[in-house]
């Protein structure tokens, strides 16, 4: 198919030219599945329709990734050149930041200022970080006997499948592509059907960054069809997934068909502990950011507040005062700090979980209702930032991931009780704690069952620091050196230098 591009006139007045096909082998192709329509969560209108991949299209993408893996244009270039390509891709993303931020906000609903000033820079920083790694990947020499030279080669894991969610479409693509390309792997990436647009624009930049055909393939499609085909494909070596725990389990089953390497970053219900010796104002500021950022649609959202009873009234009033600063509305409006939830499905789920919490005895301190009629003037998936107090560990809301702007507050008396409540979850992604006691700041992180702990902050990740969870929050790590190593295999070479039989 020839490259069919459409001109999209965005609500902020910007015109963005976007290809609609499947990006395979540095070419645009039509898909053989039913086309996808993507909607704006702000006005509920269809933005455009796009080509979607069937299992056959996925097979084509995997074959091109396989061919690229052993093609001289990728396999035989220097590691430094791979790094330069990643730097170029990062620079191109930055150059087109307004287009990318416009698509992200239109498709996902997050405020434009966040897309432009947080998400795009985060994607760029991640690619630059991994660009720096490309020529610093090496094995070891291992002493054995005088007649043997033993060493390890650190080689790309191979063809990688990557399935990403809708909450941070561009950032998640960069977290996946950075280590993959630094390691010398090739990739087939499937964005979420709810937010397919920014990844298509990213695909436009792949060839300009100098990446050879087949190294990066980006294919839109449905999870059950295209996603499943990728996860179960017999010629994919590794799968990296970010999304729900339920789908994560399904992916693990599919991956077992050919023992794919897997990394999963799934859900969470992360606690934030406020001890009485904390800076209460700082704790409230970070608690707000940690739970309400990105409309609460963050896997590491610290949405389960555990507050020592002696400071509960003071903390709660500080938090409620901060929440009044929230401006819910059109994400393209300058002063908006909270846009709509991503889909009707998510909107319904959040409101229903709030309803269940109230029925089970939680008290609504603020919010608790839809703002569709007011903030959205009758359209859009708007929900008021919500704080529920009096939540106990026997309530549904204490355990279920809401993935919306909802904070629960539970009180505790002792540190021991706080740790027990914090760990009372099937999840173990992140945790945060607030204290000015240096011993406690050192002791409690060791006791918390989670992959990450923020002390006196929340949800401020860095590309240099490993990110991921334990328990049902996932397998493996992204970011940092640990994130890179999941795209590498260690090959041991035993070089005989004189042992004769
Ligand atoms: P999801 O279904 O897990 O979607 C994540 C990705 O997996 C999407 O690209 C999806 O494709 C794909 N997928 C779905 N079914 C698949 C299958 N059988 N095989 C392979 N891939 C498949 O997440 P969701 O339904 O959008 O959100 C539901 C809940 O997941 C949220 O409420 C939240 O609790 C959690 N969530 C977590 C994260 C996170 O960062 N950890 C992100 C998003 C959501 P399609 O979207 O195209 O179907
Ligand atoms: Mg959309």
XYZ file of C-alpha atoms and ligand atoms in Angstrom:
550
model
C 0.000 0.000 0.000
C 1.199 3.516 -0.559
C 1.639 5.561 2.572
C -1.805 6.923 3.354
C -1.368 9.974 5.539
C -4.175 12.014 6.978
C -4.219 15.625 8.044
C -5.681 15.958 11.496
C -6.857 19.309 12.724
C -6.479 19.124 16.503
C -8.639 21.003 19.027
C -5.681 23.308 19.806
C -5.651 24.446 16.173
C -2.547 22.463 15.208
C -2.576 20.388 12.023
C -0.728 17.092 12.362
C 0.050 14.842 9.408
C -0.209 11.235 10.473
C 0.254 7.919 8.646
C -2.547 5.456 9.316
C -0.948 2.140 8.367
C 1.162 -0.556 9.987
C 4.850 0.327 10.109
C 6.700 -2.824 9.059
C 10.212 -2.977 7.566
C 10.315 0.842 7.366
C 7.277 0.777 5.080
C 3.618 1.541 5.651
C 1.261 -1.353 5.038
C -2.455 -1.936 5.265
C -3.737 -4.269 7.943
C -6.107 -7.144 7.419
C -8.037 -6.824 10.681
C -11.073 -4.581 11.125
C -9.931 -0.943 11.285
C -9.542 0.732 14.680
C -11.250 3.947 15.668
C -9.724 6.096 18.334
C -11.745 8.596 20.333
C -10.982 11.711 22.272
C -11.950 11.190 25.916
C -12.643 14.923 26.162
C -15.573 15.139 23.724
C -16.107 11.392 23.083
C -15.812 11.990 19.321
C -13.889 9.704 16.937
C -10.535 11.295 16.011
C -9.765 8.985 13.083
C -9.677 5.379 11.976
C -6.508 3.372 11.455
C -5.232 0.140 9.953
C -5.192 -2.743 12.419
C -3.040 -5.873 12.448
C -4.296 -9.428 12.181
C -2.264 -12.454 13.239
C -0.982 -12.623 9.643
C 0.242 -9.022 9.769
C 1.957 -9.735 13.088
C 3.705 -12.676 11.468
C 4.979 -10.400 8.705
C 6.273 -7.901 11.275
C 8.015 -10.642 13.261
C 9.620 -11.998 10.094
C 10.973 -8.583 9.209
C 12.314 -8.141 12.752
C 13.975 -11.563 12.460
C 15.574 -10.716 9.111
C 16.844 -7.368 10.449
C 18.467 -9.054 13.434
C 20.985 -10.853 11.245
C 21.249 -8.272 8.481
C 24.641 -6.587 8.200
C 22.997 -3.151 8.380
C 22.140 -3.842 12.027
C 24.140 -6.827 13.284
C 27.479 -5.586 12.009
C 27.361 -1.902 12.807
C 29.355 -0.669 15.758
C 27.767 -0.330 19.158
C 28.601 3.374 19.066
C 26.547 3.748 15.879
C 23.554 2.169 17.605
C 23.934 4.764 20.331
C 24.056 7.552 17.750
C 20.807 6.325 16.201
C 19.142 6.440 19.601
C 20.457 9.964 20.136
C 19.071 10.940 16.739
C 15.669 9.435 17.547
C 15.607 11.370 20.828
C 16.497 14.600 19.007
C 13.749 14.035 16.424
C 11.173 13.463 19.154
C 12.222 16.702 20.778
C 12.094 18.541 17.455
C 8.489 17.384 16.962
C 7.433 17.805 20.566
C 4.389 19.964 19.851
C 2.974 17.458 17.345
C 3.581 14.550 19.709
C 2.150 16.388 22.726
C -0.912 17.410 20.722
C -1.635 13.823 19.663
C -1.037 12.509 23.172
C -3.413 14.980 24.800
C -6.091 14.598 22.167
C -6.016 10.806 22.292
C -5.408 10.230 26.003
C -6.888 13.302 27.714
C -3.884 14.325 29.819
C -3.284 18.098 30.083
C -1.297 19.505 27.173
C 1.220 21.090 29.562
C 1.905 17.616 30.991
C 2.322 16.008 27.553
C 4.664 18.786 26.441
C 6.655 19.479 29.585
C 6.712 16.085 31.256
C 5.970 13.175 28.926
C 7.961 14.242 25.861
C 11.036 15.215 27.917
C 10.781 11.937 29.835
C 10.728 9.941 26.599
C 13.716 11.900 25.290
C 15.663 11.448 28.550
C 15.055 7.700 28.516
C 16.292 7.281 24.929
C 19.371 9.426 25.667
C 20.144 7.412 28.778
C 20.098 4.159 26.783
C 21.978 5.761 23.884
C 24.833 6.173 26.340
C 24.720 2.486 27.251
C 25.026 1.157 23.682
C 28.853 1.069 23.596
C 29.319 0.228 27.255
C 27.880 -3.276 27.148
C 30.501 -5.954 27.635
C 31.175 -9.357 29.086
C 33.798 -10.682 31.487
C 37.011 -12.627 31.358
C 37.038 -15.528 33.787
C 40.211 -17.139 35.102
C 40.196 -20.962 34.921
C 43.469 -22.701 33.929
C 46.523 -21.541 31.975
C 45.313 -23.502 28.995
C 41.929 -21.942 28.714
C 40.770 -18.461 28.027
C 37.156 -18.229 29.229
C 35.058 -15.177 28.628
C 31.468 -14.113 28.172
C 29.850 -12.334 25.263
C 26.860 -10.161 26.015
C 24.540 -10.441 23.062
C 21.070 -9.210 22.104
C 18.240 -11.475 23.205
C 16.793 -11.320 19.689
C 13.353 -10.419 18.368
C 11.344 -8.634 21.061
C 7.596 -8.131 21.265
C 6.452 -5.140 23.255
C 2.887 -4.469 24.312
C 2.191 -1.134 25.923
C -0.751 0.529 27.706
C -2.680 3.748 27.198
C -1.685 5.762 30.276
C 1.729 6.915 29.000
C 1.754 5.917 25.315
C 4.893 7.797 24.246
C 6.820 7.314 27.479
C 6.088 3.578 27.535
C 7.256 3.273 23.919
C 10.551 4.953 24.851
C 11.049 2.803 27.953
C 10.713 -0.230 25.700
C 12.637 0.971 22.631
C 15.609 2.478 24.518
C 17.080 -0.691 26.037
C 16.018 -2.838 23.072
C 17.993 -0.797 20.576
C 20.956 -0.185 22.887
C 21.212 -3.973 23.251
C 21.037 -4.572 19.497
C 17.677 -6.364 19.496
C 14.865 -5.811 16.993
C 11.283 -5.145 17.943
C 7.595 -5.361 17.113
C 5.723 -2.878 19.278
C 1.958 -2.830 19.727
C 0.408 0.301 21.249
C -2.904 0.187 23.142
C -5.950 0.492 20.895
C -7.277 3.385 23.028
C -4.211 5.558 22.311
C -2.580 4.580 19.027
C -1.655 8.007 17.648
C 1.638 9.128 19.181
C 3.280 5.779 18.361
C 2.355 6.239 14.692
C 4.036 9.623 14.690
C 7.045 8.053 16.397
C 7.208 5.451 13.622
C 7.555 8.309 11.133
C 10.791 9.277 12.889
C 12.355 5.802 12.951
C 13.764 5.828 9.431
C 14.970 9.427 9.744
C 16.925 8.341 12.824
C 18.852 5.954 10.565
C 17.395 2.713 11.880
C 17.540 0.041 9.143
C 14.370 -1.683 7.849
C 12.832 -4.213 10.221
C 14.640 -3.068 13.369
C 11.607 -1.201 14.722
C 8.128 -2.281 13.648
C 5.104 -0.517 15.093
C 1.729 -2.114 14.536
C -1.603 -1.066 15.886
C -4.177 -3.707 16.636
C -6.413 -5.192 19.255
C -5.059 -6.936 22.304
C -7.041 -10.134 21.822
C -5.944 -10.425 18.208
C -2.648 -8.638 17.476
C -1.415 -8.692 21.085
C -2.203 -12.374 21.489
C -0.553 -13.194 18.154
C 2.628 -11.460 19.317
C 2.668 -13.081 22.743
C 2.184 -16.552 21.288
C 4.393 -16.174 18.187
C 6.943 -18.985 18.016
C 9.693 -16.811 16.556
C 9.638 -14.078 19.188
C 12.446 -14.398 21.753
C 11.285 -12.009 24.428
C 8.117 -10.198 25.390
C 7.890 -7.050 27.463
C 4.428 -6.044 28.648
C 2.985 -3.186 30.659
C -0.697 -3.291 31.555
C -3.161 -5.109 33.759
C -2.254 -8.058 35.959
C -4.998 -10.119 34.329
C -3.589 -9.691 30.807
C -0.065 -10.104 32.226
C -1.018 -13.601 33.366
C -2.434 -14.402 29.939
C 0.760 -13.205 28.299
C 2.811 -15.407 30.575
C 0.757 -18.400 29.462
C 1.150 -17.511 25.770
C 4.874 -16.867 26.223
C 5.342 -20.353 27.651
C 4.668 -21.876 24.217
C 8.291 -21.291 23.207
C 9.721 -20.242 26.591
C 10.002 -16.565 25.687
C 11.867 -14.412 28.145
C 9.342 -12.159 29.822
C 9.249 -8.894 31.664
C 5.887 -7.817 33.032
C 4.994 -4.529 34.629
C 1.448 -4.886 35.838
C -0.787 -3.322 38.414
C -0.308 -1.933 41.862
C -2.038 -0.625 44.955
C 0.870 1.215 46.395
C 0.822 2.537 49.961
C 2.086 5.902 51.179
C 2.919 5.934 54.888
C 2.848 9.158 56.869
C 4.513 8.932 60.285
C 3.913 11.506 62.994
C 7.485 12.775 62.742
C 7.055 13.694 59.052
C 6.954 17.137 57.479
C 3.185 17.007 57.164
C 2.882 19.673 54.512
C 5.458 17.973 52.277
C 3.760 14.628 52.839
C 0.431 16.094 51.710
C 1.963 17.717 48.608
C 3.649 14.485 47.534
C 0.597 12.382 48.410
C -1.414 14.544 46.035
C 1.120 14.174 43.210
C 1.624 10.493 43.938
C -2.056 9.671 43.569
C -3.654 12.284 41.338
C -1.043 12.794 38.586
C -2.132 11.685 35.131
C -5.776 11.542 36.307
C -4.661 8.846 38.758
C -3.868 6.534 35.856
C -0.418 5.519 37.040
C 0.667 1.969 37.823
C 2.821 3.238 40.716
C 0.146 5.618 42.049
C 0.507 5.747 45.836
C -3.241 5.743 46.255
C -3.440 3.935 49.607
C -2.584 6.431 52.330
C -1.674 5.076 55.745
C -1.487 7.892 58.267
C -0.468 7.761 61.932
C -3.578 8.620 63.944
C -1.922 11.433 65.943
C -1.400 13.507 62.759
C -4.430 12.380 60.776
C -6.580 15.545 61.166
C -3.642 17.859 60.364
C -2.575 15.776 57.362
C -6.099 15.446 56.001
C -6.812 19.159 56.149
C -3.482 19.935 54.384
C -4.321 17.393 51.683
C -7.862 18.670 51.136
C -6.564 22.243 50.829
C -4.100 21.147 48.130
C -6.809 19.278 46.218
C -8.897 22.451 45.899
C -6.158 23.724 43.516
C -7.180 21.086 40.950
C -8.750 22.434 37.782
C -10.655 19.685 35.999
C -11.585 20.363 32.385
C -10.531 20.533 28.761
C -6.948 19.264 28.679
C -5.978 21.825 26.038
C -7.040 24.738 28.286
C -4.054 26.495 29.857
C -5.094 26.271 33.493
C -6.357 22.659 33.432
C -4.501 20.323 35.767
C -6.740 17.265 35.405
C -8.285 16.026 32.177
C -10.791 13.232 31.546
C -10.215 9.544 32.250
C -9.136 7.649 29.167
C -12.340 5.776 28.254
C -15.960 5.302 29.227
C -14.967 1.865 30.531
C -12.398 3.319 32.944
C -14.799 6.101 33.956
C -17.522 3.549 34.782
C -15.089 1.333 36.690
C -13.829 4.216 38.863
C -17.312 5.492 39.730
C -18.451 1.984 40.527
C -15.478 1.371 42.863
C -16.231 4.665 44.666
C -19.856 3.521 45.039
C -18.796 0.194 46.509
C -16.452 1.962 48.961
C -19.222 4.225 50.206
C -21.550 1.252 50.584
C -18.897 -0.531 52.627
C -18.589 2.470 54.978
C -15.955 4.835 53.565
C -16.529 8.558 54.047
C -16.253 10.899 51.058
C -14.014 13.806 52.149
C -14.110 15.404 48.699
C -15.176 14.523 45.151
C -16.805 11.164 44.711
C -18.771 12.131 41.636
C -18.659 12.580 37.877
C -17.912 16.039 36.495
C -19.170 15.239 32.996
C -22.023 17.726 33.210
C -20.008 20.563 34.727
C -16.334 20.356 33.691
C -17.224 18.581 30.434
C -20.480 20.445 29.681
C -22.219 17.148 29.075
C -19.353 15.249 27.423
C -16.152 13.572 28.454
C -15.038 11.161 31.117
C -14.420 13.687 33.901
C -14.283 12.611 37.546
C -13.675 14.809 40.582
C -10.515 14.153 42.595
C -11.748 11.999 45.431
C -10.558 11.311 48.967
C -12.166 8.518 50.952
C -11.436 8.314 54.672
C -12.225 5.691 57.253
C -11.077 2.976 54.872
C -10.170 -0.330 56.504
C -8.328 -3.361 55.185
C -11.585 -5.298 54.966
C -12.972 -2.964 52.282
C -12.784 -3.661 48.551
C -11.248 -0.246 47.805
C -8.287 -1.025 50.082
C -7.276 -3.862 47.750
C -8.519 -3.088 44.217
C -6.521 -0.954 41.842
C -8.752 1.990 40.890
C -6.560 3.633 38.248
C -8.331 6.939 38.724
C -8.139 10.104 40.869
C -9.071 8.356 44.090
C -7.148 8.326 47.370
C -8.041 6.218 50.369
C -7.044 7.071 53.922
C -6.494 4.477 56.637
C -5.095 5.283 60.061
C -2.540 3.317 62.090
C -1.080 3.531 65.588
C 2.369 1.941 65.393
C 5.099 1.448 62.808
C 4.553 -2.289 62.995
C 0.883 -1.864 62.159
C 1.741 0.506 59.300
C 4.090 -2.034 57.740
C 1.539 -4.812 58.135
C -1.170 -2.730 56.446
C 1.233 -1.642 53.690
C 2.084 -5.253 52.877
C -1.542 -6.434 52.970
C -1.872 -6.547 49.185
C -1.478 -8.987 46.317
C 0.590 -6.236 44.675
C 4.122 -5.050 45.385
C 5.003 -2.355 42.921
C 5.895 0.812 44.841
C 5.641 2.405 48.251
C 6.378 5.779 49.772
C 6.986 6.865 53.338
C 7.335 10.169 55.111
C 9.477 10.566 58.187
C 12.245 12.818 59.507
C 13.731 9.999 61.588
C 16.801 8.751 59.718
C 16.703 5.334 61.383
C 13.088 4.813 60.366
C 13.862 6.100 56.868
C 16.451 3.347 56.617
C 14.547 0.599 58.444
C 11.078 0.729 56.919
C 12.075 0.449 53.214
C 13.656 -2.914 54.040
C 10.360 -4.165 55.475
C 8.053 -3.018 52.695
C 7.136 -5.616 50.082
C 7.610 -3.617 46.911
C 10.012 -3.167 44.026
C 10.496 0.531 44.728
C 10.336 2.749 47.796
C 10.328 6.536 47.784
C 11.370 8.136 51.062
C 9.931 11.629 51.475
C 8.658 11.768 47.876
C 6.439 9.767 45.562
C 6.398 8.893 41.883
C 9.528 10.662 40.762
C 11.279 7.941 38.747
C 14.549 8.422 36.870
C 15.685 6.520 33.766
C 18.880 5.561 35.642
C 17.027 3.770 38.465
C 15.412 0.322 38.076
C 11.601 0.311 37.960
C 9.350 -2.691 38.557
C 7.517 -4.782 41.066
C 7.322 -7.954 43.101
C 4.328 -10.203 43.968
C 1.555 -9.734 41.363
C 2.983 -6.420 40.184
C 5.308 -8.010 37.712
C 8.475 -9.791 36.763
C 11.809 -8.152 36.034
C 12.800 -4.508 35.878
C 12.722 -1.697 33.379
C 15.022 1.351 33.338
C 18.571 1.472 34.656
C 21.164 -1.194 33.998
C 18.694 -3.844 35.168
C 16.294 -2.804 32.407
C 19.027 -3.193 29.828
C 20.131 -6.605 31.062
C 16.711 -8.095 30.330
C 17.447 -7.517 26.628
C 20.816 -9.302 26.789
C 21.919 -12.910 26.863
C 25.212 -14.083 28.319
C 27.134 -16.476 26.105
C 30.103 -18.280 27.637
C 33.074 -18.984 25.390
C 35.666 -21.583 26.426
C 38.732 -20.959 24.260
C 41.178 -23.810 24.480
C 44.693 -22.469 24.190
C 46.775 -25.600 24.508
C 45.031 -28.496 26.228
C 45.617 -31.545 24.015
C 44.183 -35.036 24.432
P -4.784 -4.174 29.360
O -5.941 -4.823 28.747
O -3.868 -4.956 30.211
O -3.953 -3.500 28.140
C -2.555 -3.359 28.068
C -2.072 -3.804 26.702
O -2.264 -5.205 26.545
C -2.806 -3.150 25.547
O -1.892 -2.894 24.499
C -3.793 -4.231 25.167
O -4.237 -4.099 23.849
C -2.965 -5.479 25.345
N -3.727 -6.714 25.466
C -4.998 -6.888 25.912
N -5.336 -8.193 25.882
C -4.276 -8.867 25.404
C -3.987 -10.246 25.150
N -4.896 -11.198 25.370
N -2.773 -10.583 24.662
C -1.842 -9.639 24.439
N -2.047 -8.329 24.649
C -3.235 -7.929 25.140
O -5.226 -2.913 30.186
P -6.613 -2.112 30.034
O -7.768 -3.023 29.840
O -6.395 -1.059 29.031
O -6.731 -1.480 31.486
C -7.352 -2.234 32.518
C -6.661 -2.025 33.832
O -5.282 -2.346 33.712
C -6.645 -0.606 34.345
O -7.820 -0.266 34.990
C -5.481 -0.631 35.280
O -5.874 -1.176 36.499
C -4.515 -1.572 34.587
N -3.483 -0.859 33.808
C -2.223 -0.864 34.272
C -1.232 -0.183 33.588
C 0.162 -0.135 34.074
O 0.872 0.811 33.766
N 0.635 -1.137 34.779
C -1.538 0.506 32.415
C -2.845 0.459 31.926
C -3.799 -0.229 32.640
P -5.566 -3.268 23.493
O -5.615 -2.095 24.422
O -5.299 -2.865 22.119
O -6.679 -4.211 23.666
Mg -8.194 7.577 22.309
